[in-house]
Coordinates of C-alpha atoms in Angstrom, one line a residue:
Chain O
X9 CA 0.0 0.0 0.0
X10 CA 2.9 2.4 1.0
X11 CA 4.5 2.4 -2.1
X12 CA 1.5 2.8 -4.6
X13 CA 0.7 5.8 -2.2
X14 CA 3.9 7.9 -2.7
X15 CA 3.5 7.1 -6.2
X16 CA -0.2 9.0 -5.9
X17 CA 1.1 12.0 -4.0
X18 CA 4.6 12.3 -6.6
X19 CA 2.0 12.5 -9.9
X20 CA 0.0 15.0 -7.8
X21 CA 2.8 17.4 -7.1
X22 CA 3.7 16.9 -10.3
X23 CA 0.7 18.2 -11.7
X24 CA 0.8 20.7 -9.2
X25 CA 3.6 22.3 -10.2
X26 CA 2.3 22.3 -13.8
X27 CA -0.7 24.2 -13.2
X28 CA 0.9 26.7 -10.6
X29 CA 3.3 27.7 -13.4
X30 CA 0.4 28.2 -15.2
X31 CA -1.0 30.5 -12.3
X32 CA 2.1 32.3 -12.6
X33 CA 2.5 33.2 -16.4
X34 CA -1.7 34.7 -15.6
X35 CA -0.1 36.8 -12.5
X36 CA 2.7 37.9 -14.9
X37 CA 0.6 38.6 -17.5
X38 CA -1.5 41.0 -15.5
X39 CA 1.7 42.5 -13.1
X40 CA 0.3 41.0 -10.6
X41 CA 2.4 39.8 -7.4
X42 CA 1.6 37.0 -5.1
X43 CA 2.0 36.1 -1.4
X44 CA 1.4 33.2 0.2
X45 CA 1.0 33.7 3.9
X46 CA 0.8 30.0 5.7
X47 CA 0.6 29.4 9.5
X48 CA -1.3 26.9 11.9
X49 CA -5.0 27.4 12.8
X50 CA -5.7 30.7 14.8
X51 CA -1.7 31.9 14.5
X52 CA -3.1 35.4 13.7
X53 CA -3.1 35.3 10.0
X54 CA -6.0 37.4 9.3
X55 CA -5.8 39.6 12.4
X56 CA -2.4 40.3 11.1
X57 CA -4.0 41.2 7.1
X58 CA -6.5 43.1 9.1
X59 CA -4.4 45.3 11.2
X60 CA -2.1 45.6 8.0
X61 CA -4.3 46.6 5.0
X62 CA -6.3 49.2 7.3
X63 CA -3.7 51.7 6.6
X64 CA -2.9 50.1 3.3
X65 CA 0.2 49.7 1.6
X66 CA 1.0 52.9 0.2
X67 CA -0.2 53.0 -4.1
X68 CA -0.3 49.4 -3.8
X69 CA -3.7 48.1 -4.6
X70 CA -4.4 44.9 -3.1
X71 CA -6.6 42.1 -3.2
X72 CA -7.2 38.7 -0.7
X73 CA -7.7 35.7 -1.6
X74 CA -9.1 33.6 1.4
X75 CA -8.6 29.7 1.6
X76 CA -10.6 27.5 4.5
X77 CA -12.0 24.1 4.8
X78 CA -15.6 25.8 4.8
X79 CA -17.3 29.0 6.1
X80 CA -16.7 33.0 5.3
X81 CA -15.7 33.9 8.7
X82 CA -12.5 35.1 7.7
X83 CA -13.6 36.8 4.6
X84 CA -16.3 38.0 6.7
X85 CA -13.7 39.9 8.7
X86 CA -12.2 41.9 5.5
X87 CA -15.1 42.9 4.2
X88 CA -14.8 46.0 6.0
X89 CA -11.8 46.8 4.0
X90 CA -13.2 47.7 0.9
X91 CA -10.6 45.6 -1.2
X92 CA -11.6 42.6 -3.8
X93 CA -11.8 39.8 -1.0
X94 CA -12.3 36.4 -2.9
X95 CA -13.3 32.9 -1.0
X96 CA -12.0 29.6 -1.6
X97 CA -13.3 26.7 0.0
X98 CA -11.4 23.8 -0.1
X99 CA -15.0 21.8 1.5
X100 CA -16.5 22.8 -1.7
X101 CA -15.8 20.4 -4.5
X102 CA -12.4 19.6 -3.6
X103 CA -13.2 16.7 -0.9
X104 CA -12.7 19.0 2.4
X105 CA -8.5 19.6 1.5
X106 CA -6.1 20.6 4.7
X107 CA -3.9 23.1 2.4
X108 CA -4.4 25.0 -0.7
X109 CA -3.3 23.6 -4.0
X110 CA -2.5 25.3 -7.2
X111 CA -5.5 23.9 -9.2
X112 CA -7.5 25.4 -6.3
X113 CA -6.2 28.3 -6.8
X114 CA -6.6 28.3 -10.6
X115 CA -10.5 27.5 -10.2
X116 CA -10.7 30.9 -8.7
X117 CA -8.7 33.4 -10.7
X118 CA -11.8 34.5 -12.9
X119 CA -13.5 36.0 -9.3
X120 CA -10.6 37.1 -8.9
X121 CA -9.8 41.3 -10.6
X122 CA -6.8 40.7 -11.4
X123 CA -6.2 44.0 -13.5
X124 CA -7.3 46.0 -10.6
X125 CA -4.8 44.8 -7.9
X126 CA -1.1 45.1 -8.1
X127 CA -0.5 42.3 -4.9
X128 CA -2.8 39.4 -4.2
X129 CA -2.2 37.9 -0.6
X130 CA -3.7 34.3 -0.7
X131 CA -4.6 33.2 3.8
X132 CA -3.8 29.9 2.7
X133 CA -5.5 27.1 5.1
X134 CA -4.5 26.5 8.8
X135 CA -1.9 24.3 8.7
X136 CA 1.9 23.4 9.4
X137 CA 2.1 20.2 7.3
X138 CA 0.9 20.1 3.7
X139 CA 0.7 24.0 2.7
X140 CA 4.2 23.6 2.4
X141 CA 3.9 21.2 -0.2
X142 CA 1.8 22.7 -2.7
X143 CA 3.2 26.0 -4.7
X144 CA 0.1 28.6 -5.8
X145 CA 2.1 30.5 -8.4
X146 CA 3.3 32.2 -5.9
X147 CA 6.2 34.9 -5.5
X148 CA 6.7 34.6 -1.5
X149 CA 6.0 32.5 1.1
X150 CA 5.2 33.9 4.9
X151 CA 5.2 31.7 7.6
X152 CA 3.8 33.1 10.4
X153 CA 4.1 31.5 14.3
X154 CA 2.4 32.6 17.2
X155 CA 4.0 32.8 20.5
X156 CA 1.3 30.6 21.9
X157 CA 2.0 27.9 20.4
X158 CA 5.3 26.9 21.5
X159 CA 8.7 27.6 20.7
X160 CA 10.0 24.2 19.5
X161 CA 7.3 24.4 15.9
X162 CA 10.3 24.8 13.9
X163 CA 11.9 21.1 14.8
X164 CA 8.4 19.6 14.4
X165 CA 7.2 21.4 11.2
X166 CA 10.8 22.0 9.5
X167 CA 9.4 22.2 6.1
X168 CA 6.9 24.7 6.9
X169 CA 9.4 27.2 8.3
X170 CA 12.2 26.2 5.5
X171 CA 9.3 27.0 2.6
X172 CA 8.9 30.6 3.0
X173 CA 10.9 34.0 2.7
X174 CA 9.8 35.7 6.2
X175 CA 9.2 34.1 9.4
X176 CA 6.5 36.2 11.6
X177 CA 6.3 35.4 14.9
X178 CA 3.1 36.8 16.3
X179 CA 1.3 37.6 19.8
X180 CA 4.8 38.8 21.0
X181 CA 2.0 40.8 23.8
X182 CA 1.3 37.1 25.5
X183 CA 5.1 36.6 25.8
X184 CA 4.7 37.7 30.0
X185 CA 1.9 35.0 29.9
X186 CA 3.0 31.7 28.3
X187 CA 6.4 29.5 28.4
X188 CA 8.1 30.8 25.2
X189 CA 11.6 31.3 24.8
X190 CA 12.2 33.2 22.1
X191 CA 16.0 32.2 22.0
X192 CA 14.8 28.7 21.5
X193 CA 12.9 29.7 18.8
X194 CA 15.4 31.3 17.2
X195 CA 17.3 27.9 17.9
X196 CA 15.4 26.1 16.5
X197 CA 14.6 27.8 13.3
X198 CA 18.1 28.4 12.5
X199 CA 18.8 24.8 12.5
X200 CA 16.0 24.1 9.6
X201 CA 16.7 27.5 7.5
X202 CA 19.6 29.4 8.9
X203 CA 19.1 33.2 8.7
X204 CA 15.9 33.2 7.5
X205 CA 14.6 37.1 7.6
X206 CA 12.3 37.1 10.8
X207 CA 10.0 39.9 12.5
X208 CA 8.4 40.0 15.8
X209 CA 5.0 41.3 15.5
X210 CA 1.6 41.5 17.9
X211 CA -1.7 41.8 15.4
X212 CA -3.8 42.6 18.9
X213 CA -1.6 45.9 19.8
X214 CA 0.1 46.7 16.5
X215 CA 3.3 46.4 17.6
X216 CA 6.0 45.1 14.5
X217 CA 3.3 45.8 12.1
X218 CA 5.1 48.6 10.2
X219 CA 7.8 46.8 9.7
X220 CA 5.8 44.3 8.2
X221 CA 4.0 46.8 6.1
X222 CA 7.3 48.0 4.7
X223 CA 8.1 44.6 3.8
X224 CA 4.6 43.7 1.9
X225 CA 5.3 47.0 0.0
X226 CA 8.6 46.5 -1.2
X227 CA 7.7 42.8 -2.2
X228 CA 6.5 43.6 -5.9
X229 CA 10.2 45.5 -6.2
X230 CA 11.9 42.7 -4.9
X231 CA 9.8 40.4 -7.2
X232 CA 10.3 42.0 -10.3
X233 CA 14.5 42.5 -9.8
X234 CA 16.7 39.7 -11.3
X235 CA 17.7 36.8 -8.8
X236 CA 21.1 37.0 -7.2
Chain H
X1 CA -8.2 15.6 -12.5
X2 CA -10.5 15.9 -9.5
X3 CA -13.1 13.0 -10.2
X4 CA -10.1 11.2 -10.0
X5 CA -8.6 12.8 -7.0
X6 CA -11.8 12.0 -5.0
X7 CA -11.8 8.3 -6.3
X8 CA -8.1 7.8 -4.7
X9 CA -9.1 9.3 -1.0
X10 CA -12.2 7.3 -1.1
X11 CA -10.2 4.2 -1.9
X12 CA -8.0 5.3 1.2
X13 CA -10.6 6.0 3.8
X14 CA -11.8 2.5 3.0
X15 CA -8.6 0.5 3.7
X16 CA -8.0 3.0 6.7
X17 CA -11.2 1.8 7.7
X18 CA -10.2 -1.9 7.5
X19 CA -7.0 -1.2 8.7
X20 CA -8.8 -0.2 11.7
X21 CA -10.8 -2.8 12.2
X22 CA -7.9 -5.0 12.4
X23 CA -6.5 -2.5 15.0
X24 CA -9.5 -2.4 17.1
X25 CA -9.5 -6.4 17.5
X26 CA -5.6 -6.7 18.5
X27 CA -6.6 -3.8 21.5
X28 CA -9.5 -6.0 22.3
X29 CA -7.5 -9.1 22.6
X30 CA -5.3 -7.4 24.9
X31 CA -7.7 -5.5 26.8
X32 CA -6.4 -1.9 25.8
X33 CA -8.7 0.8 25.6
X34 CA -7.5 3.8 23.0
X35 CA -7.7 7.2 23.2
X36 CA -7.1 9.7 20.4
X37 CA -6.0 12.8 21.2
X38 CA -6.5 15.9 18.7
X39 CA -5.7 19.7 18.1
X40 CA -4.0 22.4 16.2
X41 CA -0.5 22.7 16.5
X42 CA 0.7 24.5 20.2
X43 CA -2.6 23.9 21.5
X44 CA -0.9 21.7 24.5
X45 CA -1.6 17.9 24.2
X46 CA 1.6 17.1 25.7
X47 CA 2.0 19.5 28.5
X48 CA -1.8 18.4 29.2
X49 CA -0.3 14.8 29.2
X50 CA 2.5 15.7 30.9
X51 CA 0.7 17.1 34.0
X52 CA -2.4 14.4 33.8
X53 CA 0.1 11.3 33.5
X54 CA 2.4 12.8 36.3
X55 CA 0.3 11.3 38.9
X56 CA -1.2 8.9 37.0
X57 CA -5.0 7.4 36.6
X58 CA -5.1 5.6 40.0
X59 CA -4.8 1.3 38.8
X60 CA -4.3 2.1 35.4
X61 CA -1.2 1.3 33.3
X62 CA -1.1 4.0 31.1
X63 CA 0.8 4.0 27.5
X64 CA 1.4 6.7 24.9
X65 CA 1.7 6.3 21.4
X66 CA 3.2 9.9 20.1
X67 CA 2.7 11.2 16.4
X68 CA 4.8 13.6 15.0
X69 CA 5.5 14.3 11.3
X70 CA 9.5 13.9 12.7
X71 CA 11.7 14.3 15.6
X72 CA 11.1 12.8 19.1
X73 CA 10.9 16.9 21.2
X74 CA 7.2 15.4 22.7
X75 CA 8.3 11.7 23.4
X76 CA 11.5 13.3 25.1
X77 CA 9.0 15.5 27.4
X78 CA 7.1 12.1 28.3
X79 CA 10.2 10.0 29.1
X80 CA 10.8 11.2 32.9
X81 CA 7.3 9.8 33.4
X82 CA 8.9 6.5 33.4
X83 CA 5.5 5.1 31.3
X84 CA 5.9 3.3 28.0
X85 CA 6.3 5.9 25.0
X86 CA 6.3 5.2 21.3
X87 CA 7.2 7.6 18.3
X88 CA 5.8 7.0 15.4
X89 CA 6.9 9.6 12.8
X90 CA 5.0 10.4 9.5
X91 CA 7.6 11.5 8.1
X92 CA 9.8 8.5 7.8
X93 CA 8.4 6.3 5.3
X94 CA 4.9 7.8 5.2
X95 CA 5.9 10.6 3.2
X96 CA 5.5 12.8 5.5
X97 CA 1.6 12.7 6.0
X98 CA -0.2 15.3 8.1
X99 CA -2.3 12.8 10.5
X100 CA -1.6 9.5 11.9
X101 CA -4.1 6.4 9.9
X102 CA -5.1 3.1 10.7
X103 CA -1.7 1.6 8.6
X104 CA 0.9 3.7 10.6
X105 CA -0.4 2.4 13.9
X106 CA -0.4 -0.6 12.9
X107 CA 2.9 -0.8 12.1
X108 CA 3.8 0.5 15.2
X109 CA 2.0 -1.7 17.0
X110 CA 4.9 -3.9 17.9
X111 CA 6.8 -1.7 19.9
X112 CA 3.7 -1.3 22.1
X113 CA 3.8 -3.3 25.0
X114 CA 0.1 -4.3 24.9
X115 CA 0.0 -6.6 27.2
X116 CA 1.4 -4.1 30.1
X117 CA -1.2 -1.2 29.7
X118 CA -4.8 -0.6 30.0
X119 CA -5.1 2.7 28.4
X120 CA -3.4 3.4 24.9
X121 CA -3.2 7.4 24.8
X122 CA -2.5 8.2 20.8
X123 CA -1.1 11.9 20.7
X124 CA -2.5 12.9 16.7
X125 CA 0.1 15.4 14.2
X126 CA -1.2 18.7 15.1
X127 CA -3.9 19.6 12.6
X128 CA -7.2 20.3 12.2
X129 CA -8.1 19.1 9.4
X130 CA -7.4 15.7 8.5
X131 CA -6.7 13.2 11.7
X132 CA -10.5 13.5 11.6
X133 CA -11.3 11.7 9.0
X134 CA -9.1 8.8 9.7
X135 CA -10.0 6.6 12.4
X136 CA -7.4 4.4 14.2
X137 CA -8.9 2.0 15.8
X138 CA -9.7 3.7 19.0
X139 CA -12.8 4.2 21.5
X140 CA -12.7 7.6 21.5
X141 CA -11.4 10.9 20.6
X142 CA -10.7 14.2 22.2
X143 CA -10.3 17.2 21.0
X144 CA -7.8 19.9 22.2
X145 CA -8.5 23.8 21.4
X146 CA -6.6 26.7 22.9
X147 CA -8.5 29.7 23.9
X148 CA -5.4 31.6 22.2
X149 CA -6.6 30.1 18.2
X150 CA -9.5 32.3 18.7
X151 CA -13.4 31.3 19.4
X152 CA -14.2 30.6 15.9
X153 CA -12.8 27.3 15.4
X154 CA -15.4 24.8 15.8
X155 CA -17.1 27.2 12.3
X156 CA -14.1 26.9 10.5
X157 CA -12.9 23.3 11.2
X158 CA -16.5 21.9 12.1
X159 CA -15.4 17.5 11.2
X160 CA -13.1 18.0 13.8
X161 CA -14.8 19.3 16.4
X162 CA -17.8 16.8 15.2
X163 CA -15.4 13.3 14.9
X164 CA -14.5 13.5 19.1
X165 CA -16.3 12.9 22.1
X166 CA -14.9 15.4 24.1
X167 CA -13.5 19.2 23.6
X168 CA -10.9 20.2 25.9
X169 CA -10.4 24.0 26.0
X170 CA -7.2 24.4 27.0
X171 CA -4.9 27.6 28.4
X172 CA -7.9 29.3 30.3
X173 CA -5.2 31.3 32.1
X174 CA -4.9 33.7 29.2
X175 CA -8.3 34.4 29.0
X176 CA -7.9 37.7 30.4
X177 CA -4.8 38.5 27.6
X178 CA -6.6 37.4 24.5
X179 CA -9.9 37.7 22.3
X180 CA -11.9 35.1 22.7
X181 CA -15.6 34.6 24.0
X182 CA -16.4 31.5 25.8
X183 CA -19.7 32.0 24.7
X184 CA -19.3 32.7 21.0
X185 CA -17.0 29.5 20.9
X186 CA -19.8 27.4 22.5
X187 CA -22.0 28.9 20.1
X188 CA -20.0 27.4 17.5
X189 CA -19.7 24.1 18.9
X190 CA -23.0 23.5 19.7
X191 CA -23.6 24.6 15.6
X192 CA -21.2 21.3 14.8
X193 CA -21.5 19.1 17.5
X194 CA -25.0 19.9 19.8
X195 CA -23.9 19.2 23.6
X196 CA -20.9 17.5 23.0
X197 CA -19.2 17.5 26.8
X198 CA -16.4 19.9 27.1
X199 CA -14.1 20.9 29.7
X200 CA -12.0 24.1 30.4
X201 CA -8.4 23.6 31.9
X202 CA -5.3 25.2 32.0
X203 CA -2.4 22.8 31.3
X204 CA 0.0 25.7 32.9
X205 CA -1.9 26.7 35.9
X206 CA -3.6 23.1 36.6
X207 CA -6.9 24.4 36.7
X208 CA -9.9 21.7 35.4
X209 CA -7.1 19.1 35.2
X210 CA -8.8 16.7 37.9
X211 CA -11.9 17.2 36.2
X212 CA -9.9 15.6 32.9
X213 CA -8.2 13.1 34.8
X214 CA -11.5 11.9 36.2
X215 CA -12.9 11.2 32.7
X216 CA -9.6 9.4 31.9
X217 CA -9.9 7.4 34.5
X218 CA -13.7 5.7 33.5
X219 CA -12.5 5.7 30.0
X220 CA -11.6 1.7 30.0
X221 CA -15.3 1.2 31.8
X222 CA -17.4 3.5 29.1
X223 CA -15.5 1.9 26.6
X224 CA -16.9 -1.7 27.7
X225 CA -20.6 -0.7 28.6
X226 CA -22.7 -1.7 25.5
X227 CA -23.8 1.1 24.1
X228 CA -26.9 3.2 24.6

C-alpha cells in the first residue's frame, strides 16, 4: 500500500507544479504579485491582514484571496476593508483539502480582478504540514508562528518554516503569559533554514506591524528584480 | 483531475477503515482501551499529558503512542514519566503525512507493550483538518482547542470538532490576555457538534485538570458498557 501511495502523492505534485506555473504566467501577464502567507489554525493570519491593510500599503492596490475548509468567517472579517476579498473553500468540490493547492487556486482566478490589484495575498488554510507542499504561483511565502503555540514548531514542522521567505512570529504581547523562549525559537529555526529574515509582531496591539508593512510593500520591487 | 482525486481518498478511507478494524481487534484481545488525542499545532496535548500522566490514573497502566510528522521533542518531554512511550513519525516512510491512519499504527503496534497497559493514549500530528477523517482504531477521541486560536474554530474546522467525544479548552489562564468569548465559541460548537461535553483547563496553571483526569480514568469502563 505504502508504495502505490507515494507514487499517488509524486503525480500530484507533479501536476501541481504544472498548473501553478500556469497561475504564474496569468499573474505575470497581468503584473500582478503573489504572497502566500501560511501558519497553523488561529496563528493570527487574518488579524495580522487586518491590522495591515487598514492603513494600506502605500499605491499598492491589493486584493485577498481567502482559503478555508468551509465558512466565510475570515472573509467575513475583510469585508470592511473595501478591497476585492475572494473565497476559496477547499469543502467545496475539492473533498474538504487541509492546504491549498494550485489547481484550487486556478479555479478561482476568474472571481478574482486581477487587472485591478497590483498584490494578491492568498490566507492559505490553517496548517503546518501540507501547505508547504503545494506552490500557488506564488512569488513569496510567509510563515507566520504565534507565541502561543510553543517555541519548539520549527523542529516539528521543518518544512513549513524552511518554505517561505519571512518568518512572523506573532502575539509577542502574550510573551509575559505563556512558556516561550524566544531564543529557542530562534534555535530552533536556524537549524531548519539558517538566517531566514524574521520579524516580531503583535496583530492585537500593532506592535511590528510597520515593519511588516514595509516589507509587503517593497515585495512587488523585490519580485520584479533579477535573482542573485 | 479531480473525479479522480476524489476516487483515490475514497479508496483510502476505505482500507483505513479496514486497517482499523484490524486494529480495534488486536486492543481487544489485549484488553487496551485507545484514546485519540487531537488539536492544532501548540494547542498543549503534551504539556496536558504531561501534567495528567504525572500522577497517574489511579490502577491504570497508562501507554502513549506519540505522532509527529519527525523528531522525538514530545516523546523526550514524556520520558521522565517513566511510562511506555512510542514515536511514530509520519515522516519516515509515510511521506510525511499530516495525521496519523489506521496503517501507521499498525505498524507501530509492535513496539507497544500491549499486554502491560490498559489505556493506549495516541497523541495525533497537530492539525485540524485531516486526523478527523481517519480513524485508528480507538474508542474515543478528544479534541484539544486553545483559547489563544481564537473562538471561531469549531465554524471553520467543524469535522473535527464533530469526529471527538470530548472538547478540551485548554490555556484558560490567558483568557484575560486574549480575544476570545467562551460564549461565541460554544455557540460554534454547539452549531457542529450539539452538547458535546467539554471541559476548560489550564495545562500551565492546573486548573480543570482533575476534572480531565477523572474522565480518563472511567475511559476503559465507558469503553466496555454496551452502548446506549
Amino acid at each position: 500500500m505504502h508504495r502505490v501511495k507515494v507514487r499517488v502523492v509524486e503525480d500530484a505534485l507533479d501536476a501541481n507544479n504544472t498548473i501553478a506555473r500556469a497561475n504564474r504566467d496569468d499573474f505575470d501577464r497581468h503584473g500582478v504579485t503573489v504572497l502566500n502567507v501560511m501558519s497553523a489554525p488561529g496563528a493570527g493570519k487574518t488579524t495580522i491582514l487586518e491590522r495591515v491593510l487598514r492603513e494600506g500599503l502605500g499605491d499598492l492596490r491589493v486584493g485577498v484571496l481567502e482559503g478555508d475548509v468551509q465558512g466565510s468567517l475570515d472573509a467575513d472579517r475583510l469585508a470592511h476593508l473595501h478591497i476585492p476579498v475572494t473565497q476559496l473553500n477547499t469543502g467545496n468540490g475539492f473533498g474538504g483539502e487541509c492546504h491549498l493547492d494550485a489547481n484550487m487556486v486556478r479555479s478561482a482566478l476568474p472571481a478574482i480582478p486581477l487587472e485591478d490589484i497590483d498584490l494578491l495575498i492568498v490566507e492559505n488554510v490553517g496548517n503546518l504540514v501540507c501547505p508547504a507542499e503545494f506552490r500557488l504561483g506564488e512569488d513569496a511565502r510567509i510563515m507566520v508562528a504565534s507565541v502561543a503555540e510553543g517555541d519548539d514548531k520549527p523542529g516539528k514542522y521543518p518544512l513549513m518554516f524552511r518554505a517561505c521567505e519571512l518568518v512572523v512570529v506573532n502575539k509577542i504581547d502574550l510573551l509575559g503569559h505563556v512558556d516561550f523562549d524566544m531564543d529557542r525559537f530562534d534555535y530552533h529555526l536556524d537549524a531548519v533554514h539558517p538566517g531566514v529574515a524574521r520579524m516580531r509582531v503583535s496583530a492585537r496591539t500593532g506592535e511590528g506591524l510597520d515593519e511588516l508593512r514595509g516589507w509587503l510593500a517593497a515585495l512587488p520591487d523585490r519580485a520584479a528584480a533579477p535573482a542573485g
